[in-house]
mmCIF file of C-alpha atoms in Angstrom:
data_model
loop_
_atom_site.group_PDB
_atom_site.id
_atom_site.type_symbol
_atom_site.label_atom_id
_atom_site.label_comp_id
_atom_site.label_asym_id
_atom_site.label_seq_id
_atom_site.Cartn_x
_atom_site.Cartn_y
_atom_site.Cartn_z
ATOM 1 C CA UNK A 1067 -27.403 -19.614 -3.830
ATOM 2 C CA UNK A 1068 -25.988 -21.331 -6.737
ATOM 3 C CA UNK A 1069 -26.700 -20.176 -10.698
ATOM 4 C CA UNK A 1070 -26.039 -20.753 -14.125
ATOM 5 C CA UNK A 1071 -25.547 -18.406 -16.425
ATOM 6 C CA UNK A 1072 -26.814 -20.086 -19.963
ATOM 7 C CA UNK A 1073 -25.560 -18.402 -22.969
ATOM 8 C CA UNK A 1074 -23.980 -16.104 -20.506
ATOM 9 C CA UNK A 1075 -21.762 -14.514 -23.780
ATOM 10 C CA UNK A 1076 -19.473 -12.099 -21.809
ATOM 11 C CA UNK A 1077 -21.523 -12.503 -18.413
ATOM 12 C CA UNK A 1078 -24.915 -11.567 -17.473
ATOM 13 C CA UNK A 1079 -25.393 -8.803 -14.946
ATOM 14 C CA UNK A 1080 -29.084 -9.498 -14.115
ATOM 15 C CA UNK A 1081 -31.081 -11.510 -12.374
ATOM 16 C CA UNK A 1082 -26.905 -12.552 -10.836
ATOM 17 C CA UNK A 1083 -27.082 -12.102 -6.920
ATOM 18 C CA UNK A 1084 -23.581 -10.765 -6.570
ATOM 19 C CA UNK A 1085 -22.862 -12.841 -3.665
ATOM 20 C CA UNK A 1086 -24.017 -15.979 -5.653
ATOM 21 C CA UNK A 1087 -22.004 -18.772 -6.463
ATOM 22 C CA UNK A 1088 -22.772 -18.137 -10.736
ATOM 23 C CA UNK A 1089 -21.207 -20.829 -13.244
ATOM 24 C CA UNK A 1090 -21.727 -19.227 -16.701
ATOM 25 C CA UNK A 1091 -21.290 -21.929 -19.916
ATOM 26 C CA UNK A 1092 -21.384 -20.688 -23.309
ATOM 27 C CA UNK A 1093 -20.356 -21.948 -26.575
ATOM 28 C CA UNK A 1094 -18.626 -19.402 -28.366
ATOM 29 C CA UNK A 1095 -14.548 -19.368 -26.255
ATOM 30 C CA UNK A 1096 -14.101 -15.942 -26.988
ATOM 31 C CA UNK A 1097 -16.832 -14.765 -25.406
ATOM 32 C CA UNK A 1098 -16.180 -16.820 -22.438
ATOM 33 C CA UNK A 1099 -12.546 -15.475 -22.234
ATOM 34 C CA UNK A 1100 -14.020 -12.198 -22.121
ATOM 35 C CA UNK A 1101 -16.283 -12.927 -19.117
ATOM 36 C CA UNK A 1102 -13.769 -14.690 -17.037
ATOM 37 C CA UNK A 1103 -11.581 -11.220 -17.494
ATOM 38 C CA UNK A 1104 -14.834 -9.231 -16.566
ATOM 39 C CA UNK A 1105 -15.948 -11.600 -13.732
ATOM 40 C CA UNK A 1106 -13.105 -13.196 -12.156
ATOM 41 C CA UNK A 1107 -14.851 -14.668 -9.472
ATOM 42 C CA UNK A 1108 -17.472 -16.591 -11.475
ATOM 43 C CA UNK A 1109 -16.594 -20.064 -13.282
ATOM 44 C CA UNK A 1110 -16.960 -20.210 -16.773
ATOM 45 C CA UNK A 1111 -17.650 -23.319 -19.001
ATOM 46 C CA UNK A 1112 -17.664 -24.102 -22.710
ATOM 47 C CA UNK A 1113 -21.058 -26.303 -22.797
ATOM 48 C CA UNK A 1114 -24.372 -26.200 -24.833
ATOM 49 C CA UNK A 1115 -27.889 -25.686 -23.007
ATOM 50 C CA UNK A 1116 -28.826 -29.178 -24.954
ATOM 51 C CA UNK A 1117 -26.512 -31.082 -22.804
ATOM 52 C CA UNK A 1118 -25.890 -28.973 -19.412
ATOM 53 C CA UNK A 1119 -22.626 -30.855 -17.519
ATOM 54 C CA UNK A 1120 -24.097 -30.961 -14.486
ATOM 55 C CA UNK A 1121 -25.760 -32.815 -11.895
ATOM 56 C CA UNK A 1122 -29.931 -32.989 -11.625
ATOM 57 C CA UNK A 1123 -30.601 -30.113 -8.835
ATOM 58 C CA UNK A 1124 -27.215 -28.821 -9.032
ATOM 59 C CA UNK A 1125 -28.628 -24.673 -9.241
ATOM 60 C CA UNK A 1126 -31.215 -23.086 -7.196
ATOM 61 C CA UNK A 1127 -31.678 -20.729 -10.462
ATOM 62 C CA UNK A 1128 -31.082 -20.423 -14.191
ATOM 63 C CA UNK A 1129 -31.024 -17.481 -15.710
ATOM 64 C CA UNK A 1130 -30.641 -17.363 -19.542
ATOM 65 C CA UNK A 1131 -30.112 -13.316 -21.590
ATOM 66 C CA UNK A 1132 -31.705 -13.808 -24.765
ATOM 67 C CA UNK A 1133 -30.029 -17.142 -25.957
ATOM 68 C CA UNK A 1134 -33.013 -18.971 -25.942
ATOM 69 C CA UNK A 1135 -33.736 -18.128 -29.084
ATOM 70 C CA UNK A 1136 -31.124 -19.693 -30.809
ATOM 71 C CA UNK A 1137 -31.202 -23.204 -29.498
ATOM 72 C CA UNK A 1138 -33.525 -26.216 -29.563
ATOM 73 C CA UNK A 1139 -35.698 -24.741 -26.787
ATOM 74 C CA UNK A 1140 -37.719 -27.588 -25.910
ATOM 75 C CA UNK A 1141 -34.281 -29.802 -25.459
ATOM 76 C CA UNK A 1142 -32.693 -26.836 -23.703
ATOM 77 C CA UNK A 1143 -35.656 -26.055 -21.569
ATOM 78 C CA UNK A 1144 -35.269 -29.319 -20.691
ATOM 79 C CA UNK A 1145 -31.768 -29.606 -19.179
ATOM 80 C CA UNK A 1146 -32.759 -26.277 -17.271
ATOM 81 C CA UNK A 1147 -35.591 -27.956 -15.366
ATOM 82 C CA UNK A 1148 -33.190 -30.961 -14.985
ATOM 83 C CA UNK A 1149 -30.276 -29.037 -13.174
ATOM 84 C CA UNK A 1150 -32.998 -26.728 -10.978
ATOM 85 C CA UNK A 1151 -32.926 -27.366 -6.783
ATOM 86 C CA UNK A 1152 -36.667 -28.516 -6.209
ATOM 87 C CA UNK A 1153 -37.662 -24.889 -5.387
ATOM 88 C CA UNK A 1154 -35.714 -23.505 -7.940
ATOM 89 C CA UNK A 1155 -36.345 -20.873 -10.576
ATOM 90 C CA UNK A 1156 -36.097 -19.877 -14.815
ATOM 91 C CA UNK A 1157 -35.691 -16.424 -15.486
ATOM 92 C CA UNK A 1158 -35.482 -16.308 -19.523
ATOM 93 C CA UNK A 1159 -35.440 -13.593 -21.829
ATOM 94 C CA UNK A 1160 -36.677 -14.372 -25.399
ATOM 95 C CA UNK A 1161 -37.081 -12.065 -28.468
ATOM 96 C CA UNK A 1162 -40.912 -11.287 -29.081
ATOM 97 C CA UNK A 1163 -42.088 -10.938 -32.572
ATOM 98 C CA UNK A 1164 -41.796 -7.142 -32.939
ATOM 99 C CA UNK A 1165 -37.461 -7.908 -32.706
ATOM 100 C CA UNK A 1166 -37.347 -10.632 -35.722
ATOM 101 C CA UNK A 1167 -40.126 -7.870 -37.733
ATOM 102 C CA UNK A 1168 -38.052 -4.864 -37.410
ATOM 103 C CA UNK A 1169 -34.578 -7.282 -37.987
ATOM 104 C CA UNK A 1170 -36.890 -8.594 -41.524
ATOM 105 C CA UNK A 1171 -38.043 -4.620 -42.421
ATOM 106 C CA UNK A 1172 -34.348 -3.459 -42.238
ATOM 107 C CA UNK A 1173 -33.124 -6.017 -44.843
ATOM 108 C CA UNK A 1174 -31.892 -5.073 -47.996
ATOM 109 C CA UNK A 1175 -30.265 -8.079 -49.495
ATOM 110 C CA UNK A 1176 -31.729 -10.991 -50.786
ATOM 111 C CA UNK A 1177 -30.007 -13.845 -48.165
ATOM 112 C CA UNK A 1178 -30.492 -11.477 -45.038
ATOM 113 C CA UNK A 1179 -34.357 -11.088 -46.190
ATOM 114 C CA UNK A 1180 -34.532 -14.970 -46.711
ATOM 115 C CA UNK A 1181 -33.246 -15.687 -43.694
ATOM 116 C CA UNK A 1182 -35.368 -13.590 -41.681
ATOM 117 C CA UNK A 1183 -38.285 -15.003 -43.671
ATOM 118 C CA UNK A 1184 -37.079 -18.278 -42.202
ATOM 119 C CA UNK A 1185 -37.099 -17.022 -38.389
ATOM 120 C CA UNK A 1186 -40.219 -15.410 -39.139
ATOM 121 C CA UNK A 1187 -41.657 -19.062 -40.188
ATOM 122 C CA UNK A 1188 -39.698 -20.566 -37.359
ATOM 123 C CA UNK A 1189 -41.340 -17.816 -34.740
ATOM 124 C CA UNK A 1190 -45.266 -18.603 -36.065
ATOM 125 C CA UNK A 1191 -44.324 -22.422 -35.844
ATOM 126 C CA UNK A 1192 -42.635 -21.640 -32.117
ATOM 127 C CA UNK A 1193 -46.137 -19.714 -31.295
ATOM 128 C CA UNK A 1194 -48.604 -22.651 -32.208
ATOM 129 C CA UNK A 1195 -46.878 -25.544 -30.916
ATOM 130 C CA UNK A 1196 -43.628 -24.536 -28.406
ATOM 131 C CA UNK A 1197 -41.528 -25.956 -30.279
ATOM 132 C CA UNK A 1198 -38.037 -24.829 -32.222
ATOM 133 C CA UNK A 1199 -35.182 -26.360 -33.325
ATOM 134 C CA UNK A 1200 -33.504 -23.292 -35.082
ATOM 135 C CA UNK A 1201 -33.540 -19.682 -34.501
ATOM 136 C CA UNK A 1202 -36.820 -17.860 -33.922
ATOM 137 C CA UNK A 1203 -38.958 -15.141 -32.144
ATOM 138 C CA UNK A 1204 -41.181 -16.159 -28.813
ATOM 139 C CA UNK A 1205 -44.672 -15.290 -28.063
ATOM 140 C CA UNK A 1206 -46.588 -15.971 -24.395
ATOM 141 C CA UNK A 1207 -48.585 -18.541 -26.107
ATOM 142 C CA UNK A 1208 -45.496 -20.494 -27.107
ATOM 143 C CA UNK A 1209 -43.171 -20.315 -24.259
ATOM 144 C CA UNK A 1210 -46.027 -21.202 -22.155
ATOM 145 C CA UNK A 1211 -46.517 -24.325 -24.320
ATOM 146 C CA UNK A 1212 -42.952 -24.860 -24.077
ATOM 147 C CA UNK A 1213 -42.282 -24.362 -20.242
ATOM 148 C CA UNK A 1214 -45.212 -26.426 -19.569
ATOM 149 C CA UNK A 1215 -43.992 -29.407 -21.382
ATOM 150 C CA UNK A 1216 -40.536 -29.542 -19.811
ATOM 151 C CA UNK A 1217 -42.116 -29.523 -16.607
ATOM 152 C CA UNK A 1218 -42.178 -25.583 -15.384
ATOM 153 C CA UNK A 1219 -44.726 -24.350 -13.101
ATOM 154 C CA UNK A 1220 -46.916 -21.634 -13.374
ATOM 155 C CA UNK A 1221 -45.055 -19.122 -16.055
ATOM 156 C CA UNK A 1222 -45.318 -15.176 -15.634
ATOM 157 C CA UNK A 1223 -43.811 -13.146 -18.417
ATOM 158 C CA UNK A 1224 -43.385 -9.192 -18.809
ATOM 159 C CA UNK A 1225 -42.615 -7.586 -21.611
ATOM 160 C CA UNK A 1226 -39.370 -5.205 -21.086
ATOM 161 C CA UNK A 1227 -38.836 -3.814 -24.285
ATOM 162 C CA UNK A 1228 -39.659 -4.177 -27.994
ATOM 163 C CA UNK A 1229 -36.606 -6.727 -27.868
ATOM 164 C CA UNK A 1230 -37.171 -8.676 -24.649
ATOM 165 C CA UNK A 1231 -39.982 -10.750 -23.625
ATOM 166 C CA UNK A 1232 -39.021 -12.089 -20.139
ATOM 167 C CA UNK A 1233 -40.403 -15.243 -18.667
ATOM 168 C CA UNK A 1234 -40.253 -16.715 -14.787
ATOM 169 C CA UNK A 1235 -41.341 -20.196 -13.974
ATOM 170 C CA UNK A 1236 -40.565 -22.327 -11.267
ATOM 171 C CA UNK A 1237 -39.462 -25.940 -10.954
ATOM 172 C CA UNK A 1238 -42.668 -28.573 -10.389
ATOM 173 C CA UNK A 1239 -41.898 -31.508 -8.043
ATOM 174 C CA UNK A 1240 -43.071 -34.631 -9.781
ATOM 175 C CA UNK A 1241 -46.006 -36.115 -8.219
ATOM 176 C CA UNK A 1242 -46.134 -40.200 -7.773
ATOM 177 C CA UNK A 1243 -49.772 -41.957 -6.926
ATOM 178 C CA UNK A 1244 -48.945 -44.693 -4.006
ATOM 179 C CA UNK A 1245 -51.401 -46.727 -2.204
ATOM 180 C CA UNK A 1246 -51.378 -46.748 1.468
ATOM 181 C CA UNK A 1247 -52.128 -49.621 3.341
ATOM 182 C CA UNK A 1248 -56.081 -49.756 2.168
ATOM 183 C CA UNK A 1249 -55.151 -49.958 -1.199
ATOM 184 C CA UNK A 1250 -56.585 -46.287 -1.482
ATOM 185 C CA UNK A 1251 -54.659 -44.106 -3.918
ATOM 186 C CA UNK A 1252 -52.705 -41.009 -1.806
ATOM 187 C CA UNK A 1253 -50.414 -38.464 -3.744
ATOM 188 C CA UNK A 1254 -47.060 -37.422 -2.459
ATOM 189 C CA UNK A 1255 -44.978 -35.037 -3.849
ATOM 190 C CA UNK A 1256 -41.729 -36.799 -5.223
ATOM 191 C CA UNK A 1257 -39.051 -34.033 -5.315
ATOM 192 C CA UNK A 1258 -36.662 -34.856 -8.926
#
């Protein structure tokens, strides 16, 4: 079994089959410095989730810790489905709503409290439509949106904690009408 690790920061534990082949990528180098110390046997790559370096169907899972949140999710749900086997699985945690309203209740300065404002915005904006380009919270309703429009099948979610939302989804094979001989229309499953 082959995974990536995305936004691994210093090396996700869970949802990591220890005898898996698991290729972390991260953008912050000091965090991947610390992983490759902590997990010497896993490979470790400065890369963005907007742009994955690797082939379509290259990992028969992607797991991703709560780093969701702070990228273009649509874009980087996208290169997730891309580099999934056929079969292969998301496992994503997100921040819920109740994270980013205790984060905006514990601010006591002005620019902390605007900024939170602004995930806050981000998060409702995330929950009608699925979409974010900067940092916000995750609802069902939204990641569902979002997962479903990058090409996921059939999203479960559990709620872990106050500060994790977790979401499972697995890759759908494209499907291609062709006409048989008859000129009749006949589905087959295309697997990209």
């Amino acid at each position: 079994m082959r995974i990536l690790d995305v936004g691994c920061g210093r090396g996700t534990p869970a949802w990591c089959d220890p005898h898996a082949e698991i290729i972390g990528i991260d953008i912050n180098e000091r965090s991947l410095s610390e992983a490759s110390r902590r997990h010497p046997k896993r490979k470790f790559i400065k890369a963005r989730a907007e742009a994955l370096p690797f082939t379509d169907g290259s990992f028969d899972r992607v797991v991703c810790n709560v780093a969701l949140p702070y990228m273009q999710i649509p874009v980087a749900l996208r290169e997730m489905y891309r580099v999934l086997s056929p079969s292969g699985e998301l496992i994503a945690a997100v921040h819920p709503p109740r994270f980013t309203i205790s984060e905006f209740k514990r601010c006591r300065r002005l620019k902390p409290l605007l900024f939170r404002a602004f995930v806050l915005a981000n998060g409702l904006i995330f929950h009608l439509t699925g979409w974010s380009r900067w940092e916000s919270f995750q609802t069902v309703a939204g990641m569902r949106k979002a997962l479903h429009r990058a090409g996921f099948l059939s999203p479960t979610f559990r709620e872990e904690s106050d500060v994790r939302l977790v979401a499972r989804a697995k890759r759908q094979p494209r499907i291609e009408t062709m006409m048989d001989r008859r000129g009749q229309d006949t589905r087959a499953a295309r697997v990209s």
